[in-house]
mmCIF file of C-alpha atoms and ligand atoms in Angstrom:
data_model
loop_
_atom_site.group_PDB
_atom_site.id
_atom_site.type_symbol
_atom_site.label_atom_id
_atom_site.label_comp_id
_atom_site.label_asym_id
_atom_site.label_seq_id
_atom_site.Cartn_x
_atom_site.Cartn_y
_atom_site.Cartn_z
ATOM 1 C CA UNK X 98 112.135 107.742 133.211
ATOM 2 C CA UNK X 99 110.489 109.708 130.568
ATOM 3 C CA UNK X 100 112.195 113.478 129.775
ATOM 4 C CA UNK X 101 111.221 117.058 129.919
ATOM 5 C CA UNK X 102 112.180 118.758 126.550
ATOM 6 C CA UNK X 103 111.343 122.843 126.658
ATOM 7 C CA UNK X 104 111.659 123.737 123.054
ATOM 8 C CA UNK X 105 113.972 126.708 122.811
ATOM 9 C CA UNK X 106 114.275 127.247 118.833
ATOM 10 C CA UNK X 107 113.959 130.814 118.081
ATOM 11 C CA UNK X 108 111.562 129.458 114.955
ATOM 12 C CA UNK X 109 109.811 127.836 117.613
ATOM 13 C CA UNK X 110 109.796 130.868 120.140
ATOM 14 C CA UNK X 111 109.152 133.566 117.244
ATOM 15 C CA UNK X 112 106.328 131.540 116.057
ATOM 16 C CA UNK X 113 104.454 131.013 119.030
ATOM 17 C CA UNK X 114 104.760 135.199 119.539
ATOM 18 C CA UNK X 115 102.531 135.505 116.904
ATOM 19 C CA UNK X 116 100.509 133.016 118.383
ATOM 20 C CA UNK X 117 100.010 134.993 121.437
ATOM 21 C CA UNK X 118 99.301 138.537 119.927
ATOM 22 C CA UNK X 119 95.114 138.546 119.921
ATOM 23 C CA UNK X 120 95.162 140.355 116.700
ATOM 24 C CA UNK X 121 96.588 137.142 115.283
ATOM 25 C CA UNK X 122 93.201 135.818 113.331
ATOM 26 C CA UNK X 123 92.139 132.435 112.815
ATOM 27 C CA UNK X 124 93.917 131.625 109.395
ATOM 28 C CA UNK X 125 97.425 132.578 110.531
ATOM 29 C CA UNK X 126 96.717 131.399 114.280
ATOM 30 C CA UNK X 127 96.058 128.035 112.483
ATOM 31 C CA UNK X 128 99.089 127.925 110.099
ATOM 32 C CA UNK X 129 101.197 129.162 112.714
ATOM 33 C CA UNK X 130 99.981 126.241 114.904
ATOM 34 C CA UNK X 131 100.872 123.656 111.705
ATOM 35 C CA UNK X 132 104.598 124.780 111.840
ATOM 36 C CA UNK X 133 105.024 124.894 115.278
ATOM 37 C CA UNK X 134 103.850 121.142 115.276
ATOM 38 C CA UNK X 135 105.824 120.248 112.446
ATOM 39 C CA UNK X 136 109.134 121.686 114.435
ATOM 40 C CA UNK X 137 108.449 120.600 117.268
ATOM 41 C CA UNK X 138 108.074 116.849 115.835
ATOM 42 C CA UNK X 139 111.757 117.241 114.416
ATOM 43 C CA UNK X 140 112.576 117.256 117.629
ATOM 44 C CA UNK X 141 110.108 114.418 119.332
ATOM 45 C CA UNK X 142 111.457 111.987 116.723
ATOM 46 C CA UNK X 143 114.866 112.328 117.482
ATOM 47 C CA UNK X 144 115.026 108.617 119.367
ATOM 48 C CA UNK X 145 112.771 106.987 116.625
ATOM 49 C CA UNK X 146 114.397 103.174 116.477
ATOM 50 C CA UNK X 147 116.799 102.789 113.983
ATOM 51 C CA UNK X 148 117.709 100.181 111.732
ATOM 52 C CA UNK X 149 120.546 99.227 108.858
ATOM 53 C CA UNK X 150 119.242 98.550 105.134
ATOM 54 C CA UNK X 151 121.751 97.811 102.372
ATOM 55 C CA UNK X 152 120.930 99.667 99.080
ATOM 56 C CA UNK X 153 122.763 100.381 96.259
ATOM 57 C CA UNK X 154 123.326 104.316 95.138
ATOM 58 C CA UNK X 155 123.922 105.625 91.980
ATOM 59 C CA UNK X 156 127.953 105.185 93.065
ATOM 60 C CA UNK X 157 128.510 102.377 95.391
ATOM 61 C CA UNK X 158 126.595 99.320 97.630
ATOM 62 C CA UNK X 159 126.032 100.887 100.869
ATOM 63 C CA UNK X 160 124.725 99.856 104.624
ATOM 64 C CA UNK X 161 122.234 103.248 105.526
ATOM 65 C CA UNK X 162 119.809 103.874 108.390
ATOM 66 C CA UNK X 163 116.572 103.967 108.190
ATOM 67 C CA UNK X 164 113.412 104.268 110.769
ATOM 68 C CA UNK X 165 112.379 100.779 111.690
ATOM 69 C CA UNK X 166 109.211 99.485 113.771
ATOM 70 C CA UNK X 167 105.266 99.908 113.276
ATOM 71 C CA UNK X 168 104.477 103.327 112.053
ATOM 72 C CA UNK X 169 103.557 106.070 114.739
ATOM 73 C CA UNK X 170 100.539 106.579 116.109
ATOM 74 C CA UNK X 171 99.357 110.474 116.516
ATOM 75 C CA UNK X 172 96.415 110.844 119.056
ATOM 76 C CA UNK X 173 95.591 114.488 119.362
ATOM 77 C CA UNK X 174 92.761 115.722 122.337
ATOM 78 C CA UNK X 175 90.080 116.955 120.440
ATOM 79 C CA UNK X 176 89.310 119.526 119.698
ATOM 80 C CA UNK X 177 92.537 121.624 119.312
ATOM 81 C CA UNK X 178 95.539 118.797 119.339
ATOM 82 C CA UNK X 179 93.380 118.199 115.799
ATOM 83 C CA UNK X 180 95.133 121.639 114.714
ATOM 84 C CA UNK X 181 98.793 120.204 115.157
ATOM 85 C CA UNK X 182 98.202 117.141 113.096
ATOM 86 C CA UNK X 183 98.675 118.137 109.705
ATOM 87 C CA UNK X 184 102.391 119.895 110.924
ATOM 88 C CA UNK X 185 103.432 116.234 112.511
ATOM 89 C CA UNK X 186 101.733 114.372 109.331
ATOM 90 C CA UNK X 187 103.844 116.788 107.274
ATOM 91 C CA UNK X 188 107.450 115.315 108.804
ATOM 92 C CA UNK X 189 105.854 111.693 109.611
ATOM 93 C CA UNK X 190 103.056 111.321 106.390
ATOM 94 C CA UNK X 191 102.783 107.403 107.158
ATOM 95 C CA UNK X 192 101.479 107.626 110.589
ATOM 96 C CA UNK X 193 98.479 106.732 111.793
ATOM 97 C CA UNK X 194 96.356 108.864 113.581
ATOM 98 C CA UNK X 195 93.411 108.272 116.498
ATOM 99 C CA UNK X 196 91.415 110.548 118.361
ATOM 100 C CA UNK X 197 90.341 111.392 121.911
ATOM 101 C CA UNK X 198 87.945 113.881 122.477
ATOM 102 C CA UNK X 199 87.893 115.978 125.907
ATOM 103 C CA UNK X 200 86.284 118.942 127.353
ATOM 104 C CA UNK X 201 87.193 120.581 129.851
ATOM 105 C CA UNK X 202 84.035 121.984 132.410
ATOM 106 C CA UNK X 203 84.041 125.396 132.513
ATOM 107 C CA UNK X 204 83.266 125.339 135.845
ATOM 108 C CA UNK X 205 85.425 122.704 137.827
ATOM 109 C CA UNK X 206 87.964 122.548 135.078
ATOM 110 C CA UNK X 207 87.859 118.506 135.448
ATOM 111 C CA UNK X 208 88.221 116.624 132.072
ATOM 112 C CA UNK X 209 84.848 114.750 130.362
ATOM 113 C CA UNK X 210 85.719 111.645 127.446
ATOM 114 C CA UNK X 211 82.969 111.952 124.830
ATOM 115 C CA UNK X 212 85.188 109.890 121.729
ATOM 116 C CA UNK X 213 87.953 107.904 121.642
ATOM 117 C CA UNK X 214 89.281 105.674 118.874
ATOM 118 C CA UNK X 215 93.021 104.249 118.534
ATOM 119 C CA UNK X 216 95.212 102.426 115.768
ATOM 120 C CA UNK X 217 95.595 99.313 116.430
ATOM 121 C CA UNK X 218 98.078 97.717 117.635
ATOM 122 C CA UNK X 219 99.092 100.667 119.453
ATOM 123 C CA UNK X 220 101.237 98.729 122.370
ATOM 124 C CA UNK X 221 103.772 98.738 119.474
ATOM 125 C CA UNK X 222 104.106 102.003 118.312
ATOM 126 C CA UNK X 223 105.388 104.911 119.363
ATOM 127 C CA UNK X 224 102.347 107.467 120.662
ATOM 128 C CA UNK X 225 102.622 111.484 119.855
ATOM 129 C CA UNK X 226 99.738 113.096 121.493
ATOM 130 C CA UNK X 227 99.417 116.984 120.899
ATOM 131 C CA UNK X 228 97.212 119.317 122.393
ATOM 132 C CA UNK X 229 98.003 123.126 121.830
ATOM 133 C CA UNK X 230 97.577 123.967 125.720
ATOM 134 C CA UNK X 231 98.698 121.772 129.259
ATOM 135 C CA UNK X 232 96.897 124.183 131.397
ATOM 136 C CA UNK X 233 95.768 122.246 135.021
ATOM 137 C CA UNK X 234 97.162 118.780 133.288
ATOM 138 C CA UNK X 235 93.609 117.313 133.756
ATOM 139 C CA UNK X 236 92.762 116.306 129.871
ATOM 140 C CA UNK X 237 96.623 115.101 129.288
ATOM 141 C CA UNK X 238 96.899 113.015 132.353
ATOM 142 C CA UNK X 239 93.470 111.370 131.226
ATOM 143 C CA UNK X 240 94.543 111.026 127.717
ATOM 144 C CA UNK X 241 97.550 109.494 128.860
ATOM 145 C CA UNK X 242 95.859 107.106 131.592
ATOM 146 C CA UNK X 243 93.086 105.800 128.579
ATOM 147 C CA UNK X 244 96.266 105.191 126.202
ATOM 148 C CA UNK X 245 97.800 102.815 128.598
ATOM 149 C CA UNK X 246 94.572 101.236 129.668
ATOM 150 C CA UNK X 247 94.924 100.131 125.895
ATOM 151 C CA UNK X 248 98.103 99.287 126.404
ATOM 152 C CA UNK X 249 99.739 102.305 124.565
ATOM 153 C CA UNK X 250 103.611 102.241 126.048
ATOM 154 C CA UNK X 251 105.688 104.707 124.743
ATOM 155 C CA UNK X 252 104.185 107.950 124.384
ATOM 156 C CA UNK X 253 105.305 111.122 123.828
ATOM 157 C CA UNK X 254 103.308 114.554 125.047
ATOM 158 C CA UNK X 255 103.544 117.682 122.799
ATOM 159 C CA UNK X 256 102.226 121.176 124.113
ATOM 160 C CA UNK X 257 102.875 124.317 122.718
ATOM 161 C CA UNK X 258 102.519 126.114 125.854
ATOM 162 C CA UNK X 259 102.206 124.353 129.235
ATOM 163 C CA UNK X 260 101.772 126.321 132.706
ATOM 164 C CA UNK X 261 104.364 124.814 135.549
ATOM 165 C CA UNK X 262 100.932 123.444 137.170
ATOM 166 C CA UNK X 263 99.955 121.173 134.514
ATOM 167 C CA UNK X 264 103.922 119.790 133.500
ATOM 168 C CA UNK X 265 104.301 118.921 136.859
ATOM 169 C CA UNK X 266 100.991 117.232 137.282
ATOM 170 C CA UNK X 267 101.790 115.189 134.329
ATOM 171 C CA UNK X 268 105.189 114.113 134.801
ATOM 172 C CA UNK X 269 104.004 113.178 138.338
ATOM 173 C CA UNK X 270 101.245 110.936 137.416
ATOM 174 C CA UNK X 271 102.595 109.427 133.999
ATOM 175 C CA UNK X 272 106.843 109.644 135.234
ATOM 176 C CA UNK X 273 107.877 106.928 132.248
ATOM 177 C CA UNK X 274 106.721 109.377 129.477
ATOM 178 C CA UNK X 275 108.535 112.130 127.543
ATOM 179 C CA UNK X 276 106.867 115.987 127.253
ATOM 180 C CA UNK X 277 107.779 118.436 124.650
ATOM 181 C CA UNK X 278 106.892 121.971 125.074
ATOM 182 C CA UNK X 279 106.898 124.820 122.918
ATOM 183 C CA UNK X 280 106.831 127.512 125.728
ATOM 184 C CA UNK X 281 106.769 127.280 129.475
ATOM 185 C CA UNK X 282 104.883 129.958 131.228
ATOM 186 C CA UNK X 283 104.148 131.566 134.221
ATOM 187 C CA UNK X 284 101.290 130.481 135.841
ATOM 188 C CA UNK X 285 97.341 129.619 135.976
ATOM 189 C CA UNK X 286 94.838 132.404 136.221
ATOM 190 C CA UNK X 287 91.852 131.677 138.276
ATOM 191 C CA UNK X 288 90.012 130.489 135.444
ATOM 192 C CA UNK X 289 92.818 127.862 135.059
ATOM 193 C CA UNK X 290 93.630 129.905 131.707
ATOM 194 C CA UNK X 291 97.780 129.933 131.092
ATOM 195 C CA UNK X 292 98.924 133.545 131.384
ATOM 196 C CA UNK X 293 100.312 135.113 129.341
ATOM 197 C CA UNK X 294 98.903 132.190 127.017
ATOM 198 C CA UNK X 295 97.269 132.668 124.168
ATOM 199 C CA UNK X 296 93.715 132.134 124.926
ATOM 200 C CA UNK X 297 91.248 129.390 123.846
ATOM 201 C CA UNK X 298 93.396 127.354 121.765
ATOM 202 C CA UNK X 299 90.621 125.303 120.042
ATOM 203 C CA UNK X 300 88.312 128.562 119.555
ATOM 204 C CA UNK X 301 91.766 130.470 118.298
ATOM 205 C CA UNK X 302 92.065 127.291 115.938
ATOM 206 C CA UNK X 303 88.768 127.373 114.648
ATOM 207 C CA UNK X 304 87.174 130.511 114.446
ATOM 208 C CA UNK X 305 84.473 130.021 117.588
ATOM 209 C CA UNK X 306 83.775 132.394 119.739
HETATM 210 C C1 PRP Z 510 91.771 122.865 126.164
HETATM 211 C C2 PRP Z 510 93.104 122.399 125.636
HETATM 212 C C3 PRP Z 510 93.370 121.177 126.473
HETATM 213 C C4 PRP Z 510 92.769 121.563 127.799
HETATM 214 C C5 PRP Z 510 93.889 121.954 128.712
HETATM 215 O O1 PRP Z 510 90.747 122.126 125.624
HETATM 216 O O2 PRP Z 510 93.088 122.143 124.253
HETATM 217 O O3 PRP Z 510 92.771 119.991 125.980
HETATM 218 O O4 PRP Z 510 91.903 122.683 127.565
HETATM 219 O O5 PRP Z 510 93.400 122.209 129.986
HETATM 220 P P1 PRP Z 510 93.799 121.299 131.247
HETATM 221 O O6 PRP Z 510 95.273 121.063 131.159
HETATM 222 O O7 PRP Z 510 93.403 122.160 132.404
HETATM 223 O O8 PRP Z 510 92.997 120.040 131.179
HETATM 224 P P2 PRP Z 510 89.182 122.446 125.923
HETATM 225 O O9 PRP Z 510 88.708 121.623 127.062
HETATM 226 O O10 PRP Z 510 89.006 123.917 126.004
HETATM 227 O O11 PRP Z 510 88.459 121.853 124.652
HETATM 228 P P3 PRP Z 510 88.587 122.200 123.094
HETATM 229 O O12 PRP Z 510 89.930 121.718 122.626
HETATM 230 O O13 PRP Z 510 87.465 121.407 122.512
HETATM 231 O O14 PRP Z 510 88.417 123.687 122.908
HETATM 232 N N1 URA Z 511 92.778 125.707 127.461
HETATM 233 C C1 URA Z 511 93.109 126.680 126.563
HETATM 234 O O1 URA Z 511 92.743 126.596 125.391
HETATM 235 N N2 URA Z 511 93.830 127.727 127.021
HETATM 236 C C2 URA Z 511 94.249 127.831 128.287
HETATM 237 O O2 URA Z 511 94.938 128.822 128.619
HETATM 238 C C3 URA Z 511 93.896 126.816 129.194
HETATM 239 C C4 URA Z 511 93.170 125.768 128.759
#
């Protein structure tokens, strides 16, 4: 059984604030997306596998712990999960990274694949996926469903702000994984936009619109 971690950090909570505000502009809305990545990752690695390696220190022999196992694999949904890369790269620089690109119709708010490309062997590392926004669930729960179909096993979701609709969707369809959110909000609008939210995360990101 995968678990539900709402990120509570008042870094974490000040951050995303700023986020909100619409007079935040696109350089600061993009930095500000880096660090909440990057803090939020502290926390997602906190069950990275462990192992003992004997060193010597400047003082004595010693038995430490280091991270053990294939490197990570981060796999934002394009376009906006590509803004909370360089804040996870930043705590975990040896990772590799994949892509999966999704829109989301404007109309029926359904997910459409138009790229996808993986690490290999990515049944043996650990998965981070970040997107900015969990809104309906659609795009994670498809992300998630293509991982496994490659045989992707233990992955970890990262939102900065998910709506109630779209956590439980995705803890209902994909139980076994873990979900770490920045903020948890009220509810969908009837454009299936988060409110309060912070708008178009991608266009926010990246200056569109
Ligand atoms: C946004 C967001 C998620 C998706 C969330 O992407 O980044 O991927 O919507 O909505 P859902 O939970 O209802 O599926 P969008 O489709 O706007 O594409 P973009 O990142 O290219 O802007
Ligand atoms: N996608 C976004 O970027 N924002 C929302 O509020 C919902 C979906």
């Amino acid at each position: 059984m995968g678990k539900i971690v709402i990120l509570d950090h008042p870094l974490i909570t000040h951050k995303i604030s700023i986020m909100r505000d619409k007079r935040t502009g696109t350089k600061d809305f993009r930095t500000l997306t880096e660090e909440v990545a990057m803090l939020m990752t502290y926390e997602a690695m906190r069950d990275m596998p462990m192992e003992t390696k004997h060193i010597s220190t400047p003082v004595a022999e010693a038995d430490v712990q280091v991270m053990t196992g294939k490197k990570p694999a981060i796999v934002p949904i394009l376009r906006a999960g590509l803004g909370m890369v360089t804040g996870i790269l930043s705590l975990s620089p040896s990772s590799k990274v994949g892509h999966i690109g999704l829109y989301r119709d404007e109309v029926t708010h359904e997910p459409h694949e138009y790229y996808a490309n993986l690490p290999k062997d990515i049944s043996k590392r650990v998965i981070i996926i970040p997107d900015p926004m969990l809104a309906t669930g659609g795009s994670a729960v498809q992300a998630v469903d293509y991982i496994k179909s490659k045989g992707g096993k233990n992955i970890k979701f990262m939102c900065i702000i998910a709506a109630p609709e779209g956590l439980k969707a995705l803890s209902e369809a994909h139980p076994d994984i873990d979900i770490y959110v920045g903020a948890l909000d009220d509810h969908l609008n009837e454009n299936a936009y988060i409110v309060p939210g912070l708008g178009d995360a991608g266009d926010r990101i990246f200056g569109t619109k």
